[in-house]
Amino acid sequence: MTSDWDNGESRRYPSAASKDGHEASTHEPEEARMVEDTPNRDATLLASSVRLPEHVVHRGFAAETVVLNLKTGKYHGLNPVGGRMLEVLEQTETVQQAARQLAAEYEQPIETIEEDLCSLCADLAARDLIETNAPGAD
Amino acid sequence: MPPGLTEPRPATGASDSRTPAWTGRAFGIDLHANFRAAGIVEQAGPTAPHEDDGVPARRSHLQLVSDVALEAAWPAAGTRTLGYLHDDEGRSVLTIAEHPDAGFRLEASYYGRFVVSADGGRVLCAPTPVADWEWQAFVVGQILPLLVVLHGLEGLHGSAVSFADDAIGLVASSCGGKSSLAVNLVRRGAAFAADDVLALERDGAGTALHPGPALASVRHAEADVIGPAGLAELGTVVGRNDHELRLAMQRDARPLNLAALYFIERAEHEPSLTIEAIEPDPLQLLSGSHNAFVRTAERLVGQLDLYAHVSRSVPAFRAVVWPGIDAYGLACLIQDHALQMIAGSS
């Protein structure tokens, strides 16, 4: 996967939901789509907070972010937009707040960002890479 | 004595097992041994000459022991098998086991049995009756890279040479020609740094490469091209088998700055060599790690940290190589490129 950053004045926004990522294991490297092109704006999810479980760490490589699940020993790749989304999700209190910040950064309609964030969160949660807490769930 | 166990074989240079009479440094680890091994532990005396040069102390004691002593040091219960290697006919050639307190046991049908303590501080070697250089090649190829990880470094498959204090790493698939390329770079004036394993460690904003043992493997076809006089200039032949010869080289054990990584790829129809800057694929770095069976959380996070740092801070290049070019010709082109790159960054 190639980087989609534009070195010009503004960042182009390549939808995270339309980009291939990769999933790799030291033993059995494999290619997989990280996110599917499934527009979805889940109101409950948008109001939820996101945190990374203790068994998940991520680091920024030159061209992508690698997420390591220590329980499975598997690596998961996120393209630069996905990596930035994960970073902002960690820093904000709700998915919706993250969407607002990212919409401003990428100069994109918030609806588009919300769809991509929800899709990314669903994929990360399915891989046990994030935990979401709906409001009032604690 | 249990069946199948034998008393220790005589080994060249072996001394009292309680006395670490030979020392050396490889991969940033001070090695103390009760036997002499060319290119690995060949300085006489109990103190390594590098121990006061400011490099963090990492030390491992290598002991040549009998099978009986090795078995006595390995628990009968509580072990688990981490992996096997089989030959084409399905026979086990290597079995790796782990015990939470005792460490790791590697049993290679051809080379012998080896126990490595969990902290990497001690290695027991009970080799089979093969030539010393052969079982010691197993120590270089499997045991020392395990020590690299246990001492908190990372080992990446590759060879390396240096120009003054700057090293370049050469990464290729198995049999991809990285050893031949390294040897030919040495013929052109570079200093030998490592063959097959790059021991890497973060060093501030940069990455340190700790030179490996002073040994290189040269395939017979490449040795024929280099010729006897060229080989004699490179080093001393310490052993040979059907595939390759083992060459003891001159090497400075001090840590180097990893100035660049070259990923060597063979092209089917590429008319000429091309070298282009790349952002290395994380998968290529992570799967190129030399040791895949130490999978503690600490190691996996450390590995991710280091390769993310390497990816962001060490210039990387893809060299697509036309099959018609020989290793010396490729060495000329890589050397020119590397020297320009190093000069441009200084």
PDB file of C-alpha atoms in Angstrom, chain A residues 3 22-27 29-31 57-64 66-68 70 72-75, chain B residues 279-283 285-287 289 291-293 295-298 300-301 303-305 307-309 311-312:
ATOM      1  CA  SER A   3       1.106   6.451   1.223  1.00  0.00           C
ATOM      2  CA  HIS A  22      -2.500  -5.580   5.922  1.00  0.00           C
ATOM      3  CA  GLU A  23      -2.510  -8.049   8.705  1.00  0.00           C
ATOM      4  CA  ALA A  24       0.659  -9.933   9.399  1.00  0.00           C
ATOM      5  CA  SER A  25       1.971 -12.607  11.635  1.00  0.00           C
ATOM      6  CA  THR A  26       5.620 -13.385  12.175  1.00  0.00           C
ATOM      7  CA  HIS A  27       4.800 -16.963  11.360  1.00  0.00           C
ATOM      8  CA  PRO A  29       2.181 -13.257   6.967  1.00  0.00           C
ATOM      9  CA  GLU A  30      -1.119 -12.698   5.269  1.00  0.00           C
ATOM     10  CA  GLU A  31      -2.821  -9.959   3.375  1.00  0.00           C
ATOM     11  CA  VAL A  57       0.180  -1.411  21.342  1.00  0.00           C
ATOM     12  CA  HIS A  58       0.724   0.576  18.178  1.00  0.00           C
ATOM     13  CA  ARG A  59       3.659   2.360  16.615  1.00  0.00           C
ATOM     14  CA  GLY A  60       4.022   4.668  13.661  1.00  0.00           C
ATOM     15  CA  PHE A  61       6.235   3.394  10.853  1.00  0.00           C
ATOM     16  CA  ALA A  62       7.330   5.535   7.927  1.00  0.00           C
ATOM     17  CA  ALA A  63       4.394   4.609   5.744  1.00  0.00           C
ATOM     18  CA  GLU A  64       1.789   3.209   8.093  1.00  0.00           C
ATOM     19  CA  VAL A  66       1.285  -1.099  12.939  1.00  0.00           C
ATOM     20  CA  VAL A  67      -1.034  -2.324  15.676  1.00  0.00           C
ATOM     21  CA  LEU A  68       0.155  -5.341  17.679  1.00  0.00           C
ATOM     22  CA  LEU A  70      -0.116  -9.160  22.271  1.00  0.00           C
ATOM     23  CA  THR A  72      -2.580 -13.200  19.469  1.00  0.00           C
ATOM     24  CA  GLY A  73       0.893 -12.043  18.465  1.00  0.00           C
ATOM     25  CA  LYS A  74      -0.601 -10.652  15.239  1.00  0.00           C
ATOM     26  CA  TYR A  75       0.271  -7.366  13.576  1.00  0.00           C
TER      27      TYR A  75
ATOM     28  CA  GLU B 279       9.828   3.446   2.904  1.00  0.00           C
ATOM     29  CA  PRO B 280      10.424  -0.095   4.141  1.00  0.00           C
ATOM     30  CA  ASP B 281       7.408  -2.313   4.506  1.00  0.00           C
ATOM     31  CA  PRO B 282       6.879  -2.982   8.243  1.00  0.00           C
ATOM     32  CA  LEU B 283       6.090  -6.574   7.393  1.00  0.00           C
ATOM     33  CA  LEU B 285      11.233  -5.733   8.836  1.00  0.00           C
ATOM     34  CA  LEU B 286       9.126  -7.648  11.328  1.00  0.00           C
ATOM     35  CA  SER B 287       9.181 -10.905   9.385  1.00  0.00           C
ATOM     36  CA  SER B 289      13.587 -10.796  12.394  1.00  0.00           C
ATOM     37  CA  ASN B 291      14.277 -15.073  16.073  1.00  0.00           C
ATOM     38  CA  ALA B 292      10.585 -15.890  15.875  1.00  0.00           C
ATOM     39  CA  PHE B 293      10.232 -18.074  18.945  1.00  0.00           C
ATOM     40  CA  ARG B 295       7.485 -14.079  21.953  1.00  0.00           C
ATOM     41  CA  THR B 296       7.247 -12.446  25.328  1.00  0.00           C
ATOM     42  CA  ALA B 297       5.284  -9.203  25.474  1.00  0.00           C
ATOM     43  CA  GLU B 298       8.466  -7.331  26.368  1.00  0.00           C
ATOM     44  CA  LEU B 300       7.400  -8.076  20.921  1.00  0.00           C
ATOM     45  CA  VAL B 301       6.917  -4.479  22.065  1.00  0.00           C
ATOM     46  CA  GLN B 303      10.815  -5.297  18.467  1.00  0.00           C
ATOM     47  CA  LEU B 304       7.942  -3.070  17.309  1.00  0.00           C
ATOM     48  CA  ASP B 305       9.602  -0.028  18.902  1.00  0.00           C
ATOM     49  CA  TYR B 307      11.644  -1.378  13.739  1.00  0.00           C
ATOM     50  CA  ALA B 308       9.284   1.623  13.852  1.00  0.00           C
ATOM     51  CA  HIS B 309      12.311   3.724  14.778  1.00  0.00           C
ATOM     52  CA  SER B 311      11.648   2.695   9.522  1.00  0.00           C
ATOM     53  CA  ARG B 312      11.416   6.393  10.368  1.00  0.00           C
TER      54      ARG B 312
END
